[in-house]
Amino acid sequence: MSAKRPPAGTATSDTVSRVYQVSQAERLRDLCGPHHRHLALLETRLKLYNLRAESQGGGIRLDGMEEGVSVAEAALADFERRLRSGAEPTEMELDGALQAAQSPAQNFTGLKGLRKPVTAMTRGQAKYIELLTNADNALIFGVGPAGTGKTFLAVATGVAELQAGIRQRLIVTRPAVEAGEKLGFLPGTLEEKVDPYMLPIWDSLRELMGQEQMERRMSRGEIEVAPIAFMRGRTLKNAFVIVDEAQNTTVAQMKMVLTRLGRDSRMVVTGDPGQVDLPGSQTSGLKHALRILEHVEGIAAHHLTAADVVRHGLVSRIIDAYAAAGES
């Protein structure tokens, strides 16, 4: 027979027990997650505090060490706030709320004015959004591995500024290095040939503003997604410019695109210096720029890491299962 737990609100020498109150049954279901997966995630993330979480009547009962229970309460409160703002009740959102709860001194500011709210999921993302939303930063480098949100958050910031009327245009460009000599063998115009390399950008725009608004703004010339070769000879005024996959620019291409920045414009350069696809031994324009522009006034750089990779909740459970089996 299992030991009887103390009444909620009481404490032993090792643990405290409190109930996080939730007034609406539907909201309680969202907080707990399907099959109480969110509560299981709380227990996993806060296992050092011996946290136990279970649905109880009109709330969630939390047992464990004082610090762990307090973090869980703060995470649930932030998770609930995100849900009220329109966020989806996902494990990724709960993970973001947990990161915020464990970093109370850091501002996990969200981006507003979008089709759905966008909030930092990690401490690194929170710092990145701070830099992106600071208008004093005319040029920002956002670098890190795939899955850290470096491009999505840049696009979200650009969409927010466009819809708020702060910028007149949103321009996203990236090199089509993978196409190489194969472009000539693909059917259609040059724009149609490189379009497959722009799909990640189109997907982000659809998610952030919806298909109809995206097409409407494109038809008015307010949104442009094009390969980096299309930037040559232009001056990009009153625009939010994003240079994506910048690790695959040459030094000459990087200098060219950086000097396109015009009056009342901002630029974000994103990429992963560890994934350079340039042929031969060409120097990555991103690596070169990060080195020579490090101390230039008005330029900010932020390095996201593997700790900022936002994965589907299932991935975490797969990793935990392999770890439990003693396999790498």
Coordinates of C-alpha atoms in Angstrom, one line a residue:
M1 CA 0.0 0.0 0.0
S2 CA 1.4 3.4 -0.9
A3 CA 2.0 6.0 1.8
K4 CA -0.9 8.4 2.4
R5 CA -0.1 11.9 1.2
P6 CA -0.5 14.9 3.5
P7 CA -3.5 17.3 3.0
A8 CA -2.9 20.0 0.4
G9 CA -1.3 23.1 1.9
T10 CA 0.6 21.2 4.6
A11 CA 4.3 20.5 4.8
T12 CA 6.7 17.9 6.1
S13 CA 10.4 18.4 6.9
D14 CA 11.1 17.5 3.3
T15 CA 8.2 18.6 1.2
V16 CA 5.3 21.0 0.7
S17 CA 2.0 20.4 -0.8
R18 CA -0.1 23.1 -2.6
V19 CA -2.9 23.3 -5.1
Y20 CA -2.7 25.6 -8.2
Q21 CA -6.3 26.7 -8.6
V22 CA -7.9 26.7 -12.1
S23 CA -11.4 28.1 -12.4
Q24 CA -12.4 26.6 -15.8
A25 CA -12.6 22.9 -16.5
E26 CA -11.5 23.4 -20.1
R27 CA -8.5 25.4 -19.1
L28 CA -7.6 22.7 -16.5
R29 CA -7.7 20.1 -19.3
D30 CA -5.4 22.2 -21.4
L31 CA -2.9 22.8 -18.5
C32 CA -2.8 19.1 -17.7
G33 CA -2.6 18.0 -21.4
P34 CA -3.8 14.8 -23.1
H35 CA -3.4 11.9 -20.7
H36 CA -1.8 14.4 -18.3
R37 CA 1.3 14.6 -20.4
H38 CA 1.9 18.2 -19.3
L39 CA 1.9 17.2 -15.7
A40 CA 4.3 14.3 -16.5
L41 CA 6.6 16.9 -18.3
L42 CA 6.5 19.1 -15.2
E43 CA 7.6 16.1 -13.0
T44 CA 10.4 15.2 -15.5
R45 CA 11.8 18.7 -15.7
L46 CA 11.6 19.2 -12.0
K47 CA 12.5 15.8 -10.8
L48 CA 15.5 17.2 -8.8
Y49 CA 12.9 18.7 -6.5
N50 CA 10.9 15.4 -6.2
L51 CA 8.0 17.1 -7.8
R52 CA 4.7 15.3 -8.1
A53 CA 1.8 16.9 -10.0
E54 CA -1.8 15.6 -10.4
S55 CA -5.2 17.0 -11.3
Q56 CA -7.3 17.4 -8.2
G57 CA -10.8 18.9 -8.4
G58 CA -10.6 22.5 -9.5
G59 CA -6.8 22.6 -9.7
I60 CA -3.4 20.9 -9.9
R61 CA -1.9 19.5 -6.8
L62 CA 1.8 20.0 -6.5
D63 CA 4.0 18.1 -4.0
G64 CA 7.8 18.4 -3.6
M65 CA 10.5 20.6 -2.3
E66 CA 9.5 24.2 -1.8
E67 CA 11.6 25.6 -4.6
G68 CA 10.3 23.0 -7.1
V69 CA 6.7 23.6 -6.2
S70 CA 7.2 27.4 -6.5
V71 CA 8.8 26.9 -10.0
A72 CA 5.9 24.7 -11.0
E73 CA 3.4 27.3 -9.9
A74 CA 5.2 30.0 -11.8
A75 CA 5.4 27.8 -14.9
L76 CA 1.7 27.0 -14.8
A77 CA 0.8 30.6 -14.3
D78 CA 2.9 31.6 -17.3
F79 CA 1.5 28.7 -19.4
E80 CA -2.0 29.8 -18.5
R81 CA -1.2 33.4 -19.5
R82 CA 0.1 32.1 -22.9
L83 CA -3.1 30.1 -23.4
R84 CA -5.2 33.2 -22.7
S85 CA -3.2 35.1 -25.3
G86 CA -4.0 32.5 -28.0
A87 CA -1.1 30.1 -27.8
E88 CA -1.6 26.4 -28.4
P89 CA -1.6 24.1 -25.4
T90 CA 1.5 22.2 -26.4
E91 CA 4.4 20.7 -24.5
M92 CA 6.7 23.2 -26.3
E93 CA 4.7 26.1 -24.8
L94 CA 4.9 24.6 -21.4
D95 CA 8.7 24.1 -21.8
G96 CA 8.9 27.8 -22.6
A97 CA 6.9 28.7 -19.5
L98 CA 9.2 26.5 -17.5
Q99 CA 12.3 28.3 -18.9
A100 CA 10.7 31.6 -18.0
A101 CA 9.8 30.4 -14.5
Q102 CA 13.4 29.4 -13.9
S103 CA 14.7 32.7 -15.2
P104 CA 12.6 35.3 -13.4
A105 CA 15.1 38.1 -14.0
Q106 CA 15.0 37.6 -17.7
N107 CA 12.2 39.1 -19.8
F108 CA 10.5 36.5 -22.0
T109 CA 8.8 39.2 -24.1
G110 CA 6.4 38.0 -26.9
L111 CA 5.9 39.4 -30.3
K112 CA 2.5 41.0 -30.8
G113 CA 0.3 41.9 -33.8
L114 CA 0.7 38.5 -35.4
R115 CA -1.9 35.9 -36.4
K116 CA -0.9 34.0 -33.3
P117 CA 1.4 35.1 -30.4
V118 CA 5.1 34.3 -30.6
T119 CA 6.8 33.9 -27.3
A120 CA 10.4 32.8 -26.4
M121 CA 10.7 29.2 -25.5
T122 CA 14.3 29.3 -24.2
R123 CA 16.5 31.8 -22.4
G124 CA 18.6 32.2 -25.6
Q125 CA 15.5 33.0 -27.6
A126 CA 14.4 35.5 -25.0
K127 CA 17.7 37.4 -25.4
Y128 CA 17.4 37.1 -29.2
I129 CA 13.9 38.7 -29.2
E130 CA 15.2 41.5 -27.0
L131 CA 17.8 42.3 -29.6
L132 CA 15.4 42.0 -32.5
T133 CA 12.8 44.3 -30.9
N134 CA 15.4 47.0 -30.0
A135 CA 15.2 49.6 -32.8
D136 CA 18.7 50.8 -32.0
N137 CA 20.1 47.6 -33.5
A138 CA 20.2 48.3 -37.2
L139 CA 22.0 45.1 -38.0
I140 CA 21.7 41.9 -36.0
F141 CA 23.4 38.5 -36.5
G142 CA 21.5 35.6 -35.3
V143 CA 23.5 32.4 -35.5
G144 CA 23.1 28.9 -34.2
P145 CA 22.1 25.3 -35.2
A146 CA 18.9 24.3 -36.9
G147 CA 15.8 24.3 -34.8
T148 CA 16.7 27.2 -32.6
G149 CA 14.2 29.6 -34.2
K150 CA 16.7 32.0 -35.5
T151 CA 15.0 32.5 -38.8
F152 CA 11.4 32.2 -37.6
L153 CA 11.8 34.8 -34.9
A154 CA 13.5 37.2 -37.3
V155 CA 10.6 36.7 -39.8
A156 CA 8.1 37.2 -36.9
T157 CA 9.7 40.4 -35.9
G158 CA 9.7 41.6 -39.5
V159 CA 6.0 40.8 -39.9
A160 CA 5.2 42.5 -36.7
E161 CA 7.0 45.7 -37.8
L162 CA 5.3 45.5 -41.2
Q163 CA 1.8 45.1 -39.8
A164 CA 2.4 47.9 -37.2
G165 CA 3.4 50.3 -40.1
I166 CA 7.0 50.7 -38.7
R167 CA 8.4 49.4 -42.0
Q168 CA 6.9 49.6 -45.5
R169 CA 8.4 46.4 -46.7
L170 CA 9.6 43.0 -45.6
I171 CA 12.4 41.5 -47.7
V172 CA 13.8 38.0 -47.2
T173 CA 16.7 36.8 -49.2
R174 CA 18.9 33.7 -49.1
P175 CA 21.6 32.2 -51.3
A176 CA 20.5 29.2 -53.5
V177 CA 23.9 27.5 -53.2
E178 CA 22.3 24.0 -53.4
A179 CA 21.0 24.8 -56.8
G180 CA 24.4 25.4 -58.3
E181 CA 24.6 24.5 -62.0
K182 CA 21.3 22.6 -61.7
L183 CA 19.2 25.7 -62.1
G184 CA 19.5 25.6 -65.9
F185 CA 18.0 22.2 -66.0
L186 CA 14.9 23.2 -64.0
P187 CA 11.8 24.4 -65.9
G188 CA 10.3 27.9 -65.7
T189 CA 11.7 31.3 -65.0
L190 CA 14.6 32.0 -62.6
E191 CA 12.1 32.9 -59.9
E192 CA 10.3 29.6 -60.3
K193 CA 13.6 27.7 -60.3
V194 CA 14.7 29.1 -57.0
D195 CA 11.3 29.1 -55.4
P196 CA 11.8 25.6 -53.7
Y197 CA 14.7 27.0 -51.8
M198 CA 12.4 29.7 -50.3
L199 CA 9.7 27.3 -49.0
P200 CA 10.8 27.6 -45.4
I201 CA 10.2 31.3 -45.6
W202 CA 6.8 30.9 -47.2
D203 CA 5.8 28.5 -44.5
S204 CA 6.8 30.9 -41.8
L205 CA 4.9 33.8 -43.4
R206 CA 1.7 31.7 -43.8
E207 CA 1.9 30.7 -40.1
L208 CA 2.4 34.3 -39.0
M209 CA 0.0 36.2 -41.1
G210 CA -2.2 33.7 -43.1
Q211 CA -2.2 32.9 -46.8
E212 CA -4.7 35.7 -47.8
Q213 CA -2.9 38.5 -46.1
M214 CA 0.5 37.2 -47.3
E215 CA -0.7 37.2 -50.9
R216 CA -2.3 40.6 -50.6
R217 CA 0.9 42.2 -49.3
M218 CA 3.0 40.4 -51.9
S219 CA 0.8 41.8 -54.7
R220 CA 1.4 45.3 -53.3
G221 CA 5.1 44.7 -53.2
E222 CA 5.2 44.9 -49.4
I223 CA 6.7 41.4 -49.1
E224 CA 9.5 40.1 -51.2
V225 CA 11.3 36.7 -51.0
A226 CA 14.1 36.4 -53.5
P227 CA 17.6 34.9 -53.9
I228 CA 20.5 37.0 -52.9
A229 CA 21.6 37.7 -56.5
F230 CA 18.4 39.8 -56.8
M231 CA 19.8 42.3 -54.2
R232 CA 22.7 43.5 -56.3
G233 CA 22.6 47.2 -57.3
R234 CA 19.6 48.0 -55.0
T235 CA 19.2 50.3 -52.0
L236 CA 16.7 48.8 -49.6
K237 CA 14.9 51.7 -47.9
N238 CA 12.3 51.6 -45.1
A239 CA 12.5 47.8 -45.0
F240 CA 13.0 45.0 -42.6
V241 CA 15.6 42.8 -44.4
I242 CA 16.4 39.2 -43.5
V243 CA 19.4 37.4 -45.0
D244 CA 18.8 33.7 -44.3
E245 CA 21.2 30.8 -44.6
A246 CA 24.0 33.4 -44.6
Q247 CA 26.7 30.8 -44.0
N248 CA 26.4 30.0 -47.7
T249 CA 27.2 33.5 -48.9
T250 CA 30.7 34.3 -50.1
V251 CA 32.6 37.2 -48.6
A252 CA 31.8 39.3 -51.7
Q253 CA 28.0 38.4 -51.5
M254 CA 27.9 39.3 -47.8
K255 CA 29.6 42.6 -48.3
M256 CA 27.2 43.3 -51.2
V257 CA 24.0 42.6 -49.3
L258 CA 25.1 44.3 -46.1
T259 CA 25.8 47.5 -48.1
R260 CA 22.2 47.4 -49.6
L261 CA 20.8 48.7 -46.3
G262 CA 19.1 52.0 -46.9
R263 CA 17.5 54.8 -44.8
D264 CA 15.0 53.7 -42.1
S265 CA 15.8 50.0 -42.6
R266 CA 17.0 47.2 -40.3
M267 CA 18.6 43.9 -41.3
V268 CA 18.9 40.5 -39.6
V269 CA 21.4 38.0 -40.8
T270 CA 20.8 34.4 -39.8
G271 CA 22.8 31.2 -40.4
D272 CA 24.7 28.3 -38.9
P273 CA 28.5 28.7 -39.3
G274 CA 28.8 25.0 -38.7
Q275 CA 26.8 24.1 -41.9
V276 CA 28.6 25.7 -44.8
D277 CA 27.8 24.3 -48.2
L278 CA 30.0 26.5 -50.3
P279 CA 32.0 24.5 -52.9
G280 CA 35.7 24.2 -52.6
S281 CA 37.5 26.0 -49.9
Q282 CA 35.6 29.3 -50.2
T283 CA 35.4 31.4 -47.0
S284 CA 31.9 31.8 -45.6
G285 CA 30.7 35.4 -45.7
L286 CA 28.9 34.9 -42.4
K287 CA 32.1 33.8 -40.6
H288 CA 34.1 36.6 -42.1
A289 CA 31.5 39.2 -41.2
L290 CA 31.1 38.0 -37.6
R291 CA 34.9 38.4 -37.2
I292 CA 35.5 41.8 -38.8
L293 CA 32.2 43.5 -37.6
E294 CA 32.3 42.4 -34.0
H295 CA 33.0 45.8 -32.5
V296 CA 31.2 48.0 -35.0
E297 CA 28.6 50.3 -33.4
G298 CA 25.0 49.6 -34.2
I299 CA 25.6 45.9 -34.8
A300 CA 24.6 43.1 -32.4
A301 CA 25.3 39.4 -32.6
H302 CA 23.6 36.6 -30.7
H303 CA 24.6 33.0 -30.6
L304 CA 21.9 30.4 -30.0
T305 CA 23.0 27.0 -28.9
A306 CA 21.8 23.4 -28.8
A307 CA 20.0 24.4 -25.5
D308 CA 17.8 26.6 -27.6
V309 CA 16.6 23.9 -30.0
V310 CA 12.9 23.6 -29.6
R311 CA 11.7 20.0 -30.3
H312 CA 8.4 18.3 -30.4
G313 CA 7.6 16.8 -27.0
L314 CA 7.8 13.3 -28.4
V315 CA 11.5 13.8 -29.2
S316 CA 12.2 14.5 -25.5
R317 CA 10.4 11.3 -24.5
I318 CA 12.4 9.3 -27.2
I319 CA 15.6 10.8 -25.8
D320 CA 14.6 9.9 -22.2
A321 CA 13.8 6.3 -23.3
Y322 CA 17.2 5.9 -24.9
A323 CA 18.9 7.3 -21.9
A324 CA 17.0 5.0 -19.6
A325 CA 18.1 2.1 -21.8
G326 CA 21.7 3.2 -21.4
E327 CA 22.1 3.9 -25.1
S328 CA 23.5 7.0 -26.7

